[in-house]
XYZ file of C-alpha atoms in Angstrom:
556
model
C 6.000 -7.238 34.436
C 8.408 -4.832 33.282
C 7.005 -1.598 32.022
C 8.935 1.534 31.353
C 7.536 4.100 33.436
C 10.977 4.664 35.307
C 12.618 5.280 32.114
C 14.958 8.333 32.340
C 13.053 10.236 28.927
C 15.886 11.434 26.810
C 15.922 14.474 24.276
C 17.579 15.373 21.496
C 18.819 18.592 23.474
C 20.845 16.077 25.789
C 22.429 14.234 23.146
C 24.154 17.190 21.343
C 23.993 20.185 24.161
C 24.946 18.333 27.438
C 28.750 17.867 28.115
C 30.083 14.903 27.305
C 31.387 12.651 29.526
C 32.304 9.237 27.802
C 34.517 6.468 29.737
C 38.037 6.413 29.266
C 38.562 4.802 26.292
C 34.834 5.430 24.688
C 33.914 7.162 21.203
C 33.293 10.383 20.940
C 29.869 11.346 19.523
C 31.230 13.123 16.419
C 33.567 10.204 15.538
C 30.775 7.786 16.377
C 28.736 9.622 13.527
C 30.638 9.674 10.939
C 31.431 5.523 11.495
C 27.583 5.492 11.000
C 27.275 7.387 7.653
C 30.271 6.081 6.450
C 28.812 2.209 6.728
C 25.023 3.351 5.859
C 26.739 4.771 3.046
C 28.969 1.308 2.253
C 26.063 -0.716 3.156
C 23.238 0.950 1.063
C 24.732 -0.183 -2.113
C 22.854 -3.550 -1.426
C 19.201 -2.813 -1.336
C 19.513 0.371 -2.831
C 21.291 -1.280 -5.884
C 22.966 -4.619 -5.788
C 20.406 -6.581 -3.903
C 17.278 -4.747 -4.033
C 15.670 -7.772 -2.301
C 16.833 -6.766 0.964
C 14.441 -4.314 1.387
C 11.405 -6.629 1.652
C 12.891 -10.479 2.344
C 9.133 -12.191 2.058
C 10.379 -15.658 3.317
C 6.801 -16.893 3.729
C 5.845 -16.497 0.079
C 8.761 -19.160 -0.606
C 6.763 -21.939 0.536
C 4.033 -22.268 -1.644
C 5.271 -20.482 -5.028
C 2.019 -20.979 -6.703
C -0.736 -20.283 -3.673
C -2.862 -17.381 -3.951
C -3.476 -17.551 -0.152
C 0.437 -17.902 0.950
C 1.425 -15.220 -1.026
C -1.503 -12.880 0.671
C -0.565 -13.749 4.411
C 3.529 -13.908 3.518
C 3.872 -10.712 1.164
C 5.577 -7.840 2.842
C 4.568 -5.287 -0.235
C 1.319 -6.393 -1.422
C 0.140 -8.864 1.799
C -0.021 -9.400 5.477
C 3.395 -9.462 5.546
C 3.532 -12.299 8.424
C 7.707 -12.827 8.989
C 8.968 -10.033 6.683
C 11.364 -7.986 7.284
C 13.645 -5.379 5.646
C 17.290 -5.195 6.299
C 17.396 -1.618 4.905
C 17.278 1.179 6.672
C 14.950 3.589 4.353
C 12.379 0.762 4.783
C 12.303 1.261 8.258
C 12.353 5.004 8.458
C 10.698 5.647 4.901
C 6.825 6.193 6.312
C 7.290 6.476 10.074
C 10.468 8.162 10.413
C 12.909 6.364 12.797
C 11.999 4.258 15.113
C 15.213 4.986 17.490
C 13.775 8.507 18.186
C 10.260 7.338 19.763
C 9.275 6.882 22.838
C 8.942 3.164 23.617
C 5.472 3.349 24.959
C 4.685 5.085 21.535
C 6.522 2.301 19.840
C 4.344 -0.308 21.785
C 1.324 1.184 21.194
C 2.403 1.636 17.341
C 2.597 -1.852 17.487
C -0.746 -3.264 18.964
C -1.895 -0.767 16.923
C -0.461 -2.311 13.769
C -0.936 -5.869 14.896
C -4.904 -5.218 15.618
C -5.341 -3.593 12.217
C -3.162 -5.784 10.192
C -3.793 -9.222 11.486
C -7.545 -9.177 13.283
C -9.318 -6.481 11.448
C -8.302 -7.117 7.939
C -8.305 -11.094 8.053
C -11.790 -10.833 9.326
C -13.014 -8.131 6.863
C -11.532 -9.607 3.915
C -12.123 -13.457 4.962
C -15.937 -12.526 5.861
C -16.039 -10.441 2.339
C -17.171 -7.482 3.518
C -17.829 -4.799 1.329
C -17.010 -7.266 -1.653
C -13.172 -7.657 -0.517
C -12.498 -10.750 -2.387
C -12.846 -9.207 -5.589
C -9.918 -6.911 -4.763
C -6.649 -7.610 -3.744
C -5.630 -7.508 0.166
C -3.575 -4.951 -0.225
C -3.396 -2.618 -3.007
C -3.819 1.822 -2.954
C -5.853 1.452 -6.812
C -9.759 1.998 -7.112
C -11.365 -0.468 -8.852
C -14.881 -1.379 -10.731
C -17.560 -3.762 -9.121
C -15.751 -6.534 -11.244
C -12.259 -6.634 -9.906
C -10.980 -4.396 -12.956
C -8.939 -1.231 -11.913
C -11.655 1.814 -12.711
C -10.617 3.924 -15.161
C -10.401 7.564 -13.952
C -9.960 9.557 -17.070
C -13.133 8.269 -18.339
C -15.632 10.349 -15.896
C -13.578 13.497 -15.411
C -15.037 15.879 -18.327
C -12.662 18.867 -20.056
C -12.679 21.084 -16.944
C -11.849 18.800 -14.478
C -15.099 17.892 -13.003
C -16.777 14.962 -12.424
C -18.393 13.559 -15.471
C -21.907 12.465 -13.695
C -23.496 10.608 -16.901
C -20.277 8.541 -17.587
C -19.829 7.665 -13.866
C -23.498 6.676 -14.033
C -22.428 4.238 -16.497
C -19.041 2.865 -15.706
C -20.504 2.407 -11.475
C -19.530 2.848 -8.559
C -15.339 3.537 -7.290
C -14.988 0.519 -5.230
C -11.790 0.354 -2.879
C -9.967 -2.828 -1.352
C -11.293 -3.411 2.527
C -8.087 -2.355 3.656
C -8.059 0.678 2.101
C -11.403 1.863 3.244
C -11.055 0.602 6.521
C -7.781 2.995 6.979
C -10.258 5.566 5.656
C -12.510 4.777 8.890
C -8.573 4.763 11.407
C -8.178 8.295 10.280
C -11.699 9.167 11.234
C -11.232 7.467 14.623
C -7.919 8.852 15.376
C -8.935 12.791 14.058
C -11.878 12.371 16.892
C -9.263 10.490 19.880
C -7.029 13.250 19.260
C -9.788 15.836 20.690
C -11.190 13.780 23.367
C -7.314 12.509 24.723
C -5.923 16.273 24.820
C -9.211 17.054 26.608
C -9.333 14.505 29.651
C -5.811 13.797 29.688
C -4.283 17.059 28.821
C -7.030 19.502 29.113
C -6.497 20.765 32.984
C -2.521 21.294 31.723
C -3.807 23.846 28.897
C -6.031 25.492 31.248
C -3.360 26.099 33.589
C -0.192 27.090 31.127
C -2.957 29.407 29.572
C -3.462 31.250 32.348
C 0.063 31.485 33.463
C 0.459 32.898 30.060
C -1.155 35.871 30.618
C -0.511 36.623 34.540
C 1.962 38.647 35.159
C 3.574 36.339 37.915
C 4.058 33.376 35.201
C 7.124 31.567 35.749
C 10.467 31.531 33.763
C 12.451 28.288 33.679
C 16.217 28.467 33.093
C 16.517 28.376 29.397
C 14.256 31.431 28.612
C 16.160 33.499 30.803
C 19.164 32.453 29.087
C 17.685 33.542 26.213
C 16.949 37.072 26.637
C 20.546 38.262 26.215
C 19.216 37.838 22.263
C 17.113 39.521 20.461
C 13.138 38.329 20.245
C 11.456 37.421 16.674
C 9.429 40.918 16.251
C 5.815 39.570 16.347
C 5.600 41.488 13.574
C 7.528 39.508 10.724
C 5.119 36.485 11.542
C 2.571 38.683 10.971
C 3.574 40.174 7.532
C 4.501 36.102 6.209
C 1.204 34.895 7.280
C -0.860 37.887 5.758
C 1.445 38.138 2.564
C 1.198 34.310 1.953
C -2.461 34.125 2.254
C -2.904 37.235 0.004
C -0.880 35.394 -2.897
C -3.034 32.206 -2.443
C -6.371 33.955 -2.558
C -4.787 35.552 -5.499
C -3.439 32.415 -7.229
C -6.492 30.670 -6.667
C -8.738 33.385 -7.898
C -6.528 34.177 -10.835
C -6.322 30.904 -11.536
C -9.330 29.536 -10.355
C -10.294 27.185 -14.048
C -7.421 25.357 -13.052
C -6.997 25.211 -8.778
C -10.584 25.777 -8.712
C -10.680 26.360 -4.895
C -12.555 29.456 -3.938
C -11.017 32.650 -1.566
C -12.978 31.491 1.265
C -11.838 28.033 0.750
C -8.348 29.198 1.668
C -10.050 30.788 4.448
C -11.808 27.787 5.791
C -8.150 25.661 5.337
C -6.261 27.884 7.233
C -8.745 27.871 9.976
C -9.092 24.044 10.484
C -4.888 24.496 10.419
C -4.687 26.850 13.391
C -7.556 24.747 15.095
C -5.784 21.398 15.331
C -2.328 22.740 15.725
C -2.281 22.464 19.612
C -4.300 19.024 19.833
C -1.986 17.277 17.092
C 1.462 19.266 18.344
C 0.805 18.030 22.055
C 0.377 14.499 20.770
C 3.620 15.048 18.786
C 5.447 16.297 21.404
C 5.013 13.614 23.624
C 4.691 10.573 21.518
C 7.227 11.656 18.489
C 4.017 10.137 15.852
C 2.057 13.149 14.094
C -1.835 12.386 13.772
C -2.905 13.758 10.351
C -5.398 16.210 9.092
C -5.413 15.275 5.544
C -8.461 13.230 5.842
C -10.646 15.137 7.400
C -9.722 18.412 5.209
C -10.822 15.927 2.158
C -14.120 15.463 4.177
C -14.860 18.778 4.352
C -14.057 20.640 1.156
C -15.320 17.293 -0.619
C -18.855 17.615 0.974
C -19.641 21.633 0.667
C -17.700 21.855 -2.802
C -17.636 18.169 -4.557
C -16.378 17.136 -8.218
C -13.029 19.450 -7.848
C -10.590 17.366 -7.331
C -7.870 20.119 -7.581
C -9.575 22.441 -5.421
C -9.507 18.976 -2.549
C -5.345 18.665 -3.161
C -5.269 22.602 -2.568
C -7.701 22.530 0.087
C -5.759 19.541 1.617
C -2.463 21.363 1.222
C -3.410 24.429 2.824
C -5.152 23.062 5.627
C -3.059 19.833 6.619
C 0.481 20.318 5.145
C 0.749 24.090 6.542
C -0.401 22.609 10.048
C 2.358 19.879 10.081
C 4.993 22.619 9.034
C 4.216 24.544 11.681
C 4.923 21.958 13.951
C 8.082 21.416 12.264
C 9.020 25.083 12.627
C 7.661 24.833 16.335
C 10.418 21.916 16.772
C 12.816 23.921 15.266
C 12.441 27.129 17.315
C 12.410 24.553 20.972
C 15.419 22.771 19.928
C 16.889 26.591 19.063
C 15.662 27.382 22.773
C 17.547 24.452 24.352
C 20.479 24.945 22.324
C 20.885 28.967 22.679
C 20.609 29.702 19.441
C 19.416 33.027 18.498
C 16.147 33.380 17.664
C 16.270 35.524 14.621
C 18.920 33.561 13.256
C 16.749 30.210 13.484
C 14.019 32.427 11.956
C 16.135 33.527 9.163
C 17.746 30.073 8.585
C 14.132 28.834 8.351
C 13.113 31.176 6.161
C 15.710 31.103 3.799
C 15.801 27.015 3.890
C 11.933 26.914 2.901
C 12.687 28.890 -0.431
C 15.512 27.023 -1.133
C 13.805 23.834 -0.245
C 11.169 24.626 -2.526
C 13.453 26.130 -5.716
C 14.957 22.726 -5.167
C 11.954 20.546 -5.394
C 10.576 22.407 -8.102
C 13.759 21.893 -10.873
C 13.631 18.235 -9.223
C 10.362 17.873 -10.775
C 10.867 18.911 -13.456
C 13.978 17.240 -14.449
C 12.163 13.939 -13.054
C 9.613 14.056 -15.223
C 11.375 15.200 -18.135
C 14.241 12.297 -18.044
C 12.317 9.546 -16.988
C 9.390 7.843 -19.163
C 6.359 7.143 -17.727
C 6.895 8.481 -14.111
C 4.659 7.075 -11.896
C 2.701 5.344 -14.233
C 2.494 2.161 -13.153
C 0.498 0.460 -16.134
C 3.765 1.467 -18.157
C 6.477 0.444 -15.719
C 8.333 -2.169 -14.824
C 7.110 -4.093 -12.217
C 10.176 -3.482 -10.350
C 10.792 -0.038 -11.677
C 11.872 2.932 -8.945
C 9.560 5.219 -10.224
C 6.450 4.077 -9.167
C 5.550 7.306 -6.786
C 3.553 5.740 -4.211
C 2.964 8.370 -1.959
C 2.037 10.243 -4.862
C -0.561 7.799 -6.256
C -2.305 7.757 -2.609
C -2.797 11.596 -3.267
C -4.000 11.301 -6.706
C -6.318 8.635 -5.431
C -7.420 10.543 -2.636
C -8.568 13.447 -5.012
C -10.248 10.950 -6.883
C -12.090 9.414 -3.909
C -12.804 12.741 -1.990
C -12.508 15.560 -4.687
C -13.989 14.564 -7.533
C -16.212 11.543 -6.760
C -17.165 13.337 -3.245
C -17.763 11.638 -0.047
C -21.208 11.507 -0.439
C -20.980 8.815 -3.302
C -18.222 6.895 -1.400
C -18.869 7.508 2.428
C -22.616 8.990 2.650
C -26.129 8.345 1.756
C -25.259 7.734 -2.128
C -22.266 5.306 -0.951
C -21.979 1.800 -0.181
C -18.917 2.509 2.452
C -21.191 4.626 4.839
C -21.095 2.010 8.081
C -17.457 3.751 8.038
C -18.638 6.808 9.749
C -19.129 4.913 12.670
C -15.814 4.630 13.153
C -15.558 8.902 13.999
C -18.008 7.877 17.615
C -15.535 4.467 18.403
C -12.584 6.847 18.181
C -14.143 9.118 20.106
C -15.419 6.789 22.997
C -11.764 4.671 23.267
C -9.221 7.412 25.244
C -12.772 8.133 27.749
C -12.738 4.572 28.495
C -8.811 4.482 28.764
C -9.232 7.532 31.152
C -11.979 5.758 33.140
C -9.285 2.891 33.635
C -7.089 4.993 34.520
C -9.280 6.701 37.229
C -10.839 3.535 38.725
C -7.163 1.823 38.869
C -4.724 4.638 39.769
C -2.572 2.277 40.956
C -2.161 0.582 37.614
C 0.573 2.744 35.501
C 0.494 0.931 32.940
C -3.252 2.034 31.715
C -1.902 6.136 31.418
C 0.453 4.456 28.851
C -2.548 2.925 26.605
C -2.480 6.656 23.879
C -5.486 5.478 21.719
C -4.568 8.457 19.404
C -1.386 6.678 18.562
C -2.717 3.089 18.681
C -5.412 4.168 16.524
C -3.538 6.345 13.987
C -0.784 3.756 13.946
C -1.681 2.496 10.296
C -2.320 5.933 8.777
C 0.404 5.670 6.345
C -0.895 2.582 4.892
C -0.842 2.829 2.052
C 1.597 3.880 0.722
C 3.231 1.816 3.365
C 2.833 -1.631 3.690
C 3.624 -4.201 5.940
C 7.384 -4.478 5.596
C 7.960 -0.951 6.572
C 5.606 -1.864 9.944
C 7.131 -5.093 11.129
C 10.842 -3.880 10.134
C 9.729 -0.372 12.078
C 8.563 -2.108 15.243
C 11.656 -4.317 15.013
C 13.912 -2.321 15.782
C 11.998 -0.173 17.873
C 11.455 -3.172 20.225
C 15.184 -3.439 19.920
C 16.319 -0.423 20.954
C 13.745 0.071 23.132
C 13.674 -2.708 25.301
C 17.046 -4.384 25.031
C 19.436 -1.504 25.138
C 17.996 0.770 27.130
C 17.246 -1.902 29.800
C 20.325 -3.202 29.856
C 22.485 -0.683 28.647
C 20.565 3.011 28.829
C 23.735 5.300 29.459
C 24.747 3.838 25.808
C 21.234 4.562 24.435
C 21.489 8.351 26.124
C 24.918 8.563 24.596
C 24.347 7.255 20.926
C 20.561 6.912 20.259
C 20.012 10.135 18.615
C 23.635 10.006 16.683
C 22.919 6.505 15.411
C 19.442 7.469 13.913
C 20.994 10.796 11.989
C 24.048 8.972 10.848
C 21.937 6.162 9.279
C 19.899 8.805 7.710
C 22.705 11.170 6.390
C 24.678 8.133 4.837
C 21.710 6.333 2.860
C 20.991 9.876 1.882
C 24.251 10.657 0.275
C 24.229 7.070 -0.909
C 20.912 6.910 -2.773
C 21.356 10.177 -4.534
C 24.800 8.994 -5.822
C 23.580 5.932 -6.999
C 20.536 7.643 -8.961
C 23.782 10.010 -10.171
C 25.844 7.483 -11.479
C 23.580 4.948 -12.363
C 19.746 5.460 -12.108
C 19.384 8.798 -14.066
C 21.374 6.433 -17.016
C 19.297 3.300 -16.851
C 22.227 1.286 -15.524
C 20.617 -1.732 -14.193
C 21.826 -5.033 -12.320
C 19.488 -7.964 -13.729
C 19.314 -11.542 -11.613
C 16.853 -12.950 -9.106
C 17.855 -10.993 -5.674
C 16.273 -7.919 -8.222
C 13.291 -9.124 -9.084
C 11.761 -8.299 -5.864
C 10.079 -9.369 -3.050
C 9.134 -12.972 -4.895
C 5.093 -12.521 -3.896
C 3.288 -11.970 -7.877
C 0.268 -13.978 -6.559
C -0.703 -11.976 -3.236
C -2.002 -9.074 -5.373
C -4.802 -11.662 -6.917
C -8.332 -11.281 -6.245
C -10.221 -14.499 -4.329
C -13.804 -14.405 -5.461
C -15.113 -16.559 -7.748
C -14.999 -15.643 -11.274
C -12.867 -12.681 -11.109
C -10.427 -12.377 -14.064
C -7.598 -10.856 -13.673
C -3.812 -10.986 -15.598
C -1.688 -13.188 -13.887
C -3.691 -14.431 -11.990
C -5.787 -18.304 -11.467
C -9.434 -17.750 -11.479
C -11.238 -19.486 -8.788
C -14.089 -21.453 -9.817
């Protein structure tokens, strides 16, 4: 059995720093790039505008036009997803970034990951009707009432933005589709694999690089003494950004505090879990290229020692898991500075100045979006097949919903019906021991080291928002280029693999923003079938008997 443990592991360092040395005859790098963005460019028009139905082709669903259950295993937005696939590239790349820039035991283990979750766990949970999943559909990010009907949030949130216990007393419980909690319970596993992998598998590596650290015989490799003919980052200006940032939060949030609600030790507490998990997640990152989160877990917290704030959950969430994955993005930054010999103050400076800018940027964006388009996000006013349904966005608001102003303790504890979930925090915490036990009873087996439970377990954790045509079109390829090319032909992978990924990128970039430009922003549409998506209207429909729902048969 082939297995890739005597693959040559290639960086993005030796794709743009090495010298290169192409065959006579063979494409440069730099011309090979821009023949990529030009045709991602050309070839985005299609499912970015002409034929939108390229970005989910749900063959399956085809079949049986009018079965409930055919529409639920075939539907690559809404379903299983079993044989779709997505011939656009921001499908692949939209949740999981690219797949071409992944290690291909991290893609395989993405993908028995996916294919566990996807088509054991869920079949059996929904199937079975656990936790009433029949009344919901199989796939869907909304909260709903005991009865099938989507719950009405607005109704139990009172004029300050609490919780509204009397009316949420009356209306019931929040009930969520068996998928969705059960990715609930994958993030709890995964939070608590992450700890126990970096400790057996990584811990005696800390232990020694932290002592090196502070000996004075620690050694230098080649690149940091190439470095020192620059200047060093004064620890000093890391200092005053940290200390000034947190001072303006505190200050926002106590200035502020009707409306963010989150208290000055909240902050506090957020940056602490950040600077906690920063190692564990960033040496998972580094060597598997897939991020585990920490945005469930901050919910868990601030939702059990300050409940019915949903605002001061988002904030909390913010502060705690978004500032830990930008350090790591700042981290990656500063390395690929290292390899590259680029000053270090003028990768601080560019880094600096590109988060303000970043952020003027997204700001107007906003603001402009939501002035010039009706109904943003609102998906009980749009289109079915409208843009603008924001579904990362709805996840969020969901999530303070669910965690912030509901609470864990009336979804996931003693006053919830989804508290068996918490046994998935022990299962994630016993897999990577027993994957380390393999390993150490069968050292001859290589294969085992390559099993990362904190990957195969956090594989779905961007679902939803994304759904199965983003997995199987991700794994795709990554099997692809993977397996194929770099078996057969790995001096082309080393050459192009990197260029190929940022050219595909760059050119739907340049493309989709033009085409919201020219055509989007005016409501210039292209109506006939290969628009009218992914053909699947039935696999959103409930199964249980007597449910009632638009659109869809009731089953008697």
């Amino acid at each position: 059995m082939w297995w890739p443990t005597n693959l040559v592991q290639v960086s993005l360092f030796s794709a743009l720093h090495e010298k290169e040395k192409r065959p006579k005859g063979g494409m440069s790098r730099n011309k090979f790039f821009v023949l990529v963005l030009a045709s991602g460019f050309a070839y985005y028009v299609l499912p970015g505008y002409l034929f939108t139905m390229l970005t989910s082709i749900s063959w399956v669903c085809w079949l049986d036009p009018k079965s409930v259950l055919v529409q639920q295993l075939g539907s690559g937005m809404k379903g299983l997803g079993i044989g779709s696939i997505g011939l656009d590239w921001s499908t692949i790349s939209a949740y999981l970034a690219s797949p071409l820039a992944s290690p291909w035991f991290a893609t395989a283990n993405v993908a028995v990951g996916y294919c566990l979750f996807m088509y054991v766990l869920i079949p059996i949970g929904y199937w079975f009707n656990f936790y009433k999943a029949k009344n919901f559909p199989i796939y869907s990010q909304d909260l709903f009432m005991a009865n099938g009907e989507k719950y009405d949030i607005l109704s139990i949130v009172d004029s300050h933005f609490h919780l509204d216990r009397d009316a949420y007393a009356k209306n019931g419980s929040i009930h969520l589709c068996f998928l969705f909690a059960v990715t609930y319970g994958i993030g709890f596993a995964t939070l608590s694999a992450t700890l126990v992998h970096v400790i057996l598998f990584n811990g005696s590596d800390l232990w020694r690089q932290t002592r090196s650290a502070f000996s004075d015989d620690k050694k230098i490799d080649i690149h940091t003494k190439l470095m020192k003919v620059y200047d060093a980052v004064p620890m000093w200006w890391f200092w005053v950004i940290l200390v000034v940032n947190i001072a303006a939060i505190i200050f926002a949030c106590q200035y502020y505090n009707e409306s963010l609600q989150l208290p000055w030790w909240g902050v506090l507490l957020a940056c602490g879990i950040a600077v906690t998990f920063t190692l564990p997640i960033g040496i998972i990152y580094a060597t598997t290229n897939q991020q585990p989160g920490l945005n469930i877990i901050t919910e868990y917290v601030i939702g059990y020692i300050y409940p019915e704030r949903p605002v001061a959950n988002m904030c909390f969430k913010v502060y705690g898991y978004i500032s830990m994955s930008q350090a790591l993005s700042f981290l990656a930054d500063f390395k690929l500075g290292h390899y590259m010999k680029i000053p270090p103050r003028a990768m601080f400076m560019a880094q600096v100045v590109g988060t303000v800018l970043a952020v003027l940027v997204y700001t107007v964006t906003a603001w402009w979006l939501m002035a010039d388009i009706p109904n943003l996000c609102d998906t009980n006013l749009l289109p079915s097949d409208s843009p603008w349904t924001c579904p990362m966005d709805r996840v969020f608001f969901d999530a303070s919903v669910i965690w912030g102003l509901v609470g864990p303790r009336r979804i996931f504890g003693d006053l919830g019906e989804y508290g068996k979930v918490n046994w998935f925090f022990l299962g994630g915490a016993i897999a990577p021991l027993l994957v380390w036990l393999a390993h150490k009873l069968f050292p001859g087996q290589k294969w085992i080291k390559h099993i990362h439970m904190p990957v195969l377990l956090g594989s779905t954790a961007m679902m939803p928002p994304a759904s199965a045509v983003n997995f199987n079109s991700w794994i795709f390829l990554g099997f692809i280029s993977g397996f194929i090319v770099f078996r057969f032909r790995p001096e082309l992978w080393k050459r192009y693999n990197y260029i190929l990924s940022g050219g595909l990128d760059a050119g739907t970039s340049f493309m989709t923003v033009l085409l919201f430009l020219a055509l989007g922003s005016k409501n210039i549409g292209l109506e006939w079938w290969g628009n009218k998506g992914e053909g699947c209207p039935l696999a959103s429909c409930p199964t249980a008997r007597g449910v009632k729902v638009d659109g869809c048969p009731v089953v008697n």
